[in-house]
Amino acid sequence: MILVAGITGRVGGAAARAILKSGTPVRALVRSTSKAVAESLRAADIVQGDLGDRDSLGKAMAGVDTALLVAPNSSGQLELERNFIDVAVASGVRHVVKISSMEAAPDAHAPFPMIHYAAEQHLKASGLKWTILQPNFFMENMFMFAKSIREQRKFALPFGNARSASVCCNDVGEAAGVILLDGSGHEGRTYRLTAGSLLSFAEIAEAFSRVCGTRVDYVDMDPEEFRLNMSRFVKSEWHVNAVCALFNEIKGGALEITTTDLQDLLRREPESWEAFATRHRSEFC
């Protein structure tokens, strides 16, 4: 039995679909059984639980051999991930696959990658078999700017001329599914999941321009203006500061990395920005 935490999210859902397609049973941990589960995932054994509730985690992990840990970014994320790992040890889980961050490193300064790095270290010290996936910038982050692209033909981010080798959540989830189904060849490994080439955000805007048939511009926003803008919509000062610190690292080149790890796991080319924009054309154009 494979446990997937985060099945209602994009990465967890894609991983569960890949596993179910193989005929392997999936148990899905969800915070609320009333939350909609996609039709393609209803074959999973849905269990209500919470990363902060060790009793519910223990029930979800009963009879589980391998588990996928996906946790949302928050100030309490490290405690939640440690809970998951500790209960996995106590429940006899053999292998945990963790979705981390490309910026996770001992010298990280932004809260999100610092949290991911600390959780990685906790997993490595737990005695469990482990695999860590560190994805580059998620293409789905652009959904925050769908209305701006659709109506104003532009999007604004404080990244300067920084480049990324962005990936889509479906590809990352599918790669996690490959590892969960065939863990023995992936234990003790960290995969850095990227596209094959680096693009600036101005070049990403060009991809949207080609798909939408009209010019879309990237606006390099002043970081303080971005912070002020974000604080109008996000009430948590901690979260605003964490995002701005992360974006400052991205502006400094933290995502300017390419590997063949994702291509090797998928045995195909990762989805391109143009293919992603085409798949979601109705939202962006």
Short mmCIF file of C-alpha atoms in Angstrom, two decimals:
data_model
loop_
_atom_site.label_atom_id
_atom_site.label_comp_id
_atom_site.label_asym_id
_atom_site.label_seq_id
_atom_site.Cartn_x
_atom_site.Cartn_y
_atom_site.Cartn_z
CA MET A 1 0.00 0.00 0.00
CA ILE A 2 1.27 3.47 -0.91
CA LEU A 3 0.17 6.51 1.09
CA VAL A 4 -0.12 9.90 -0.61
CA ALA A 5 -0.43 13.00 1.55
CA GLY A 6 -1.81 15.90 -0.45
CA ILE A 7 -3.94 14.03 -2.99
CA THR A 8 -6.20 17.07 -3.47
CA GLY A 9 -3.17 19.14 -4.47
CA ARG A 10 -1.62 19.20 -7.93
CA VAL A 11 1.56 17.23 -7.19
CA GLY A 12 -0.08 14.69 -4.86
CA GLY A 13 -2.98 14.20 -7.24
CA ALA A 14 -0.68 13.59 -10.21
CA ALA A 15 1.36 11.09 -8.19
CA ALA A 16 -1.76 9.21 -7.10
CA ARG A 17 -3.07 9.05 -10.67
CA ALA A 18 0.22 7.58 -11.88
CA ILE A 19 0.14 4.92 -9.15
CA LEU A 20 -3.52 4.02 -9.64
CA LYS A 21 -2.94 3.69 -13.38
CA SER A 22 -0.46 0.91 -12.61
CA GLY A 23 -3.09 -0.98 -10.62
CA THR A 24 -1.29 -0.44 -7.31
CA PRO A 25 -3.55 0.51 -4.36
CA VAL A 26 -3.30 4.05 -2.99
CA ARG A 27 -4.36 5.38 0.37
CA ALA A 28 -4.96 9.13 0.38
CA LEU A 29 -4.67 11.33 3.44
CA VAL A 30 -7.07 14.31 3.29
CA ARG A 31 -7.90 16.88 5.94
CA SER A 32 -11.61 16.75 5.15
CA THR A 33 -13.54 13.97 3.45
CA SER A 34 -16.01 16.60 2.23
CA LYS A 35 -13.32 18.18 0.03
CA ALA A 36 -13.83 17.30 -3.61
CA VAL A 37 -11.66 14.47 -4.93
CA ALA A 38 -11.23 14.29 -8.70
CA GLU A 39 -13.05 11.51 -10.52
CA SER A 40 -9.72 10.03 -11.60
CA LEU A 41 -8.71 9.59 -7.93
CA ARG A 42 -11.84 8.05 -6.45
CA ALA A 43 -10.39 4.55 -6.60
CA ALA A 44 -8.03 5.58 -3.79
CA ASP A 45 -8.75 4.62 -0.19
CA ILE A 46 -9.60 8.06 1.25
CA VAL A 47 -8.66 8.52 4.92
CA GLN A 48 -9.36 11.65 6.92
CA GLY A 49 -6.37 12.92 8.84
CA ASP A 50 -4.06 15.81 9.51
CA LEU A 51 -0.29 16.14 9.47
CA GLY A 52 -0.56 17.68 12.92
CA ASP A 53 -2.58 14.80 14.39
CA ARG A 54 -0.34 11.81 15.10
CA ASP A 55 -3.25 9.50 15.89
CA SER A 56 -4.87 10.06 12.50
CA LEU A 57 -1.48 9.74 10.81
CA GLY A 58 -0.94 6.40 12.53
CA LYS A 59 -4.28 5.11 11.23
CA ALA A 60 -3.50 6.30 7.73
CA MET A 61 -0.09 4.59 7.78
CA ALA A 62 -1.31 1.19 8.97
CA GLY A 63 -0.07 -1.39 6.46
CA VAL A 64 1.73 1.24 4.37
CA ASP A 65 5.14 0.42 2.90
CA THR A 66 5.90 3.66 1.02
CA ALA A 67 4.60 7.21 1.48
CA LEU A 68 4.70 10.55 -0.31
CA LEU A 69 5.08 13.64 1.87
CA VAL A 70 3.73 16.86 0.36
CA ALA A 71 3.05 19.71 2.78
CA PRO A 72 1.85 23.26 2.06
CA ASN A 73 4.18 26.12 2.86
CA SER A 74 3.43 27.60 6.27
CA SER A 75 5.11 28.78 9.46
CA GLY A 76 4.25 25.42 11.07
CA GLN A 77 5.38 23.30 8.13
CA LEU A 78 8.52 21.90 9.75
CA GLU A 79 6.63 20.54 12.76
CA LEU A 80 4.03 18.95 10.47
CA GLU A 81 6.67 17.26 8.31
CA ARG A 82 8.54 16.02 11.38
CA ASN A 83 5.25 14.56 12.69
CA PHE A 84 4.74 12.69 9.42
CA ILE A 85 8.29 11.31 9.45
CA ASP A 86 8.19 10.30 13.13
CA VAL A 87 4.85 8.50 12.75
CA ALA A 88 6.14 6.78 9.61
CA VAL A 89 9.01 5.38 11.68
CA ALA A 90 6.67 4.23 14.45
CA SER A 91 4.23 2.68 11.96
CA GLY A 92 6.79 0.56 10.13
CA VAL A 93 6.76 2.52 6.88
CA ARG A 94 9.88 1.61 4.92
CA HIS A 95 10.38 4.47 2.44
CA VAL A 96 9.31 8.13 2.39
CA VAL A 97 9.50 10.32 -0.71
CA LYS A 98 9.54 14.03 0.15
CA ILE A 99 8.68 16.94 -2.11
CA SER A 100 11.19 19.64 -1.19
CA SER A 101 12.51 22.80 -2.83
CA MET A 102 15.38 23.46 -5.21
CA GLU A 103 16.53 26.28 -2.93
CA ALA A 104 16.77 23.97 0.12
CA ALA A 105 20.39 24.11 1.30
CA PRO A 106 22.41 24.62 4.48
CA ASP A 107 23.14 28.22 3.46
CA ALA A 108 19.52 29.11 2.55
CA HIS A 109 18.25 32.36 4.07
CA ALA A 110 14.57 32.36 3.04
CA PRO A 111 12.16 30.59 5.44
CA PHE A 112 10.63 28.13 2.96
CA PRO A 113 13.91 26.55 1.78
CA MET A 114 15.25 26.64 5.35
CA ILE A 115 12.20 24.65 6.48
CA HIS A 116 12.60 22.18 3.61
CA TYR A 117 16.28 21.70 4.37
CA ALA A 118 15.59 21.04 8.08
CA ALA A 119 12.87 18.53 7.14
CA GLU A 120 15.24 16.81 4.72
CA GLN A 121 17.80 16.43 7.50
CA HIS A 122 15.16 15.03 9.86
CA LEU A 123 14.14 12.49 7.23
CA LYS A 124 17.73 11.44 6.56
CA ALA A 125 18.38 10.96 10.29
CA SER A 126 15.15 9.01 10.87
CA GLY A 127 16.41 5.59 9.77
CA LEU A 128 13.80 5.45 6.99
CA LYS A 129 14.71 4.86 3.38
CA TRP A 130 14.29 8.22 1.70
CA THR A 131 14.14 10.01 -1.64
CA ILE A 132 14.01 13.79 -1.99
CA LEU A 133 12.60 15.66 -4.97
CA GLN A 134 13.68 19.30 -5.38
CA PRO A 135 11.62 20.91 -8.15
CA ASN A 136 12.44 24.17 -9.88
CA PHE A 137 9.86 26.99 -10.21
CA PHE A 138 6.37 25.57 -10.65
CA MET A 139 4.63 26.70 -13.84
CA GLU A 140 1.35 26.65 -11.93
CA ASN A 141 2.54 29.71 -9.98
CA MET A 142 1.51 31.65 -13.07
CA PHE A 143 -2.15 31.00 -12.31
CA MET A 144 -1.82 33.89 -9.83
CA PHE A 145 -1.37 36.13 -12.85
CA ALA A 146 -3.91 34.53 -15.19
CA LYS A 147 -6.33 37.45 -14.97
CA SER A 148 -3.53 39.98 -15.53
CA ILE A 149 -2.26 38.05 -18.57
CA ARG A 150 -5.77 37.58 -19.94
CA GLU A 151 -6.99 41.15 -19.44
CA GLN A 152 -3.85 43.34 -19.39
CA ARG A 153 -1.47 41.16 -21.39
CA LYS A 154 1.23 41.36 -18.74
CA PHE A 155 2.44 39.93 -15.45
CA ALA A 156 4.71 41.49 -12.84
CA LEU A 157 7.31 39.75 -10.67
CA PRO A 158 10.44 41.04 -8.88
CA PHE A 159 12.87 38.66 -10.59
CA GLY A 160 14.95 41.03 -12.72
CA ASN A 161 16.71 39.06 -15.44
CA ALA A 162 16.82 35.82 -13.43
CA ARG A 163 16.20 32.59 -15.28
CA SER A 164 14.51 29.35 -14.28
CA ALA A 165 14.15 25.83 -15.66
CA SER A 166 10.48 25.65 -14.66
CA VAL A 167 8.47 22.45 -14.29
CA CYS A 168 4.77 21.63 -14.13
CA CYS A 169 3.15 19.89 -11.17
CA ASN A 170 1.89 17.00 -13.32
CA ASP A 171 5.45 16.10 -14.31
CA VAL A 172 6.72 16.33 -10.73
CA GLY A 173 3.82 14.18 -9.48
CA GLU A 174 4.37 11.63 -12.23
CA ALA A 175 8.07 11.46 -11.33
CA ALA A 176 7.14 10.90 -7.68
CA GLY A 177 4.82 8.11 -8.82
CA VAL A 178 7.68 6.42 -10.70
CA ILE A 179 9.78 6.43 -7.53
CA LEU A 180 6.95 5.29 -5.26
CA LEU A 181 6.25 2.34 -7.55
CA ASP A 182 9.91 1.36 -7.89
CA GLY A 183 11.57 2.67 -4.75
CA SER A 184 14.53 0.30 -4.60
CA GLY A 185 16.44 2.10 -7.34
CA HIS A 186 15.88 5.54 -5.85
CA GLU A 187 16.55 5.19 -2.12
CA GLY A 188 19.05 7.64 -0.64
CA ARG A 189 18.92 9.91 -3.67
CA THR A 190 18.08 13.58 -4.16
CA TYR A 191 16.68 14.51 -7.57
CA ARG A 192 16.77 18.10 -8.81
CA LEU A 193 13.80 18.38 -11.13
CA THR A 194 14.18 20.93 -13.92
CA ALA A 195 13.37 21.54 -17.54
CA GLY A 196 16.19 21.10 -20.00
CA SER A 197 16.86 24.79 -20.59
CA LEU A 198 16.85 28.07 -18.70
CA LEU A 199 14.45 30.85 -19.64
CA SER A 200 14.17 34.40 -18.34
CA PHE A 201 10.71 35.57 -17.38
CA ALA A 202 10.72 37.83 -20.43
CA GLU A 203 11.20 34.67 -22.52
CA ILE A 204 8.37 33.00 -20.60
CA ALA A 205 6.19 35.98 -21.56
CA GLU A 206 7.13 35.33 -25.18
CA ALA A 207 5.82 31.76 -24.86
CA PHE A 208 2.48 33.10 -23.63
CA SER A 209 2.51 35.61 -26.50
CA ARG A 210 2.86 32.84 -29.06
CA VAL A 211 0.04 30.80 -27.53
CA CYS A 212 -2.34 33.75 -27.04
CA GLY A 213 -1.57 35.29 -30.44
CA THR A 214 -0.93 38.72 -28.90
CA ARG A 215 1.98 40.30 -27.05
CA VAL A 216 2.32 39.44 -23.35
CA ASP A 217 4.93 41.37 -21.36
CA TYR A 218 6.91 40.55 -18.24
CA VAL A 219 7.20 43.57 -15.94
CA ASP A 220 10.16 43.57 -13.57
CA MET A 221 8.49 44.86 -10.42
CA ASP A 222 10.32 46.68 -7.64
CA PRO A 223 10.61 44.24 -4.69
CA GLU A 224 9.09 46.69 -2.19
CA GLU A 225 6.20 47.41 -4.52
CA PHE A 226 5.66 43.66 -4.86
CA ARG A 227 5.68 43.29 -1.06
CA LEU A 228 3.09 46.06 -0.67
CA ASN A 229 0.94 44.54 -3.40
CA MET A 230 1.07 41.09 -1.86
CA SER A 231 0.28 42.37 1.64
CA ARG A 232 -3.06 43.67 0.36
CA PHE A 233 -4.16 40.09 -0.35
CA VAL A 234 -2.17 37.98 2.13
CA LYS A 235 -2.91 38.83 5.76
CA SER A 236 -0.04 36.83 7.30
CA GLU A 237 3.00 39.10 7.59
CA TRP A 238 5.16 35.98 8.10
CA HIS A 239 3.98 34.52 4.78
CA VAL A 240 4.50 37.79 2.90
CA ASN A 241 8.04 38.09 4.28
CA ALA A 242 8.78 34.44 3.48
CA VAL A 243 7.64 34.78 -0.13
CA CYS A 244 9.59 38.01 -0.62
CA ALA A 245 12.74 36.46 0.84
CA LEU A 246 12.37 33.47 -1.49
CA PHE A 247 11.80 35.70 -4.50
CA ASN A 248 14.95 37.64 -3.61
CA GLU A 249 16.91 34.37 -3.76
CA ILE A 250 15.32 33.59 -7.13
CA LYS A 251 16.32 37.06 -8.39
CA GLY A 252 19.86 36.21 -7.31
CA GLY A 253 19.93 33.10 -9.50
CA ALA A 254 18.84 30.34 -7.10
CA LEU A 255 16.87 28.58 -9.86
CA GLU A 256 19.47 28.84 -12.62
CA ILE A 257 20.12 25.11 -12.58
CA THR A 258 19.41 22.39 -15.13
CA THR A 259 19.65 18.61 -14.78
CA THR A 260 18.32 15.63 -16.71
CA ASP A 261 16.79 14.09 -13.54
CA LEU A 262 13.17 14.79 -14.48
CA GLN A 263 13.64 13.67 -18.07
CA ASP A 264 15.34 10.48 -16.89
CA LEU A 265 12.53 9.65 -14.44
CA LEU A 266 9.76 10.37 -16.96
CA ARG A 267 11.64 8.91 -19.94
CA ARG A 268 10.42 11.85 -21.98
CA GLU A 269 10.92 15.60 -22.22
CA PRO A 270 9.27 17.62 -19.44
CA GLU A 271 6.39 19.87 -20.47
CA SER A 272 7.47 23.19 -21.99
CA TRP A 273 6.07 26.61 -21.12
CA GLU A 274 4.38 26.76 -24.52
CA ALA A 275 2.73 23.37 -24.00
CA PHE A 276 1.64 24.40 -20.50
CA ALA A 277 0.13 27.67 -21.72
CA THR A 278 -1.63 25.81 -24.55
CA ARG A 279 -3.07 23.27 -22.10
CA HIS A 280 -4.48 26.13 -20.02
CA ARG A 281 -5.19 28.51 -22.90
CA SER A 282 -8.73 29.30 -21.73
CA GLU A 283 -7.37 30.65 -18.44
CA PHE A 284 -4.55 32.75 -19.85
CA CYS A 285 -5.88 33.91 -23.20
#
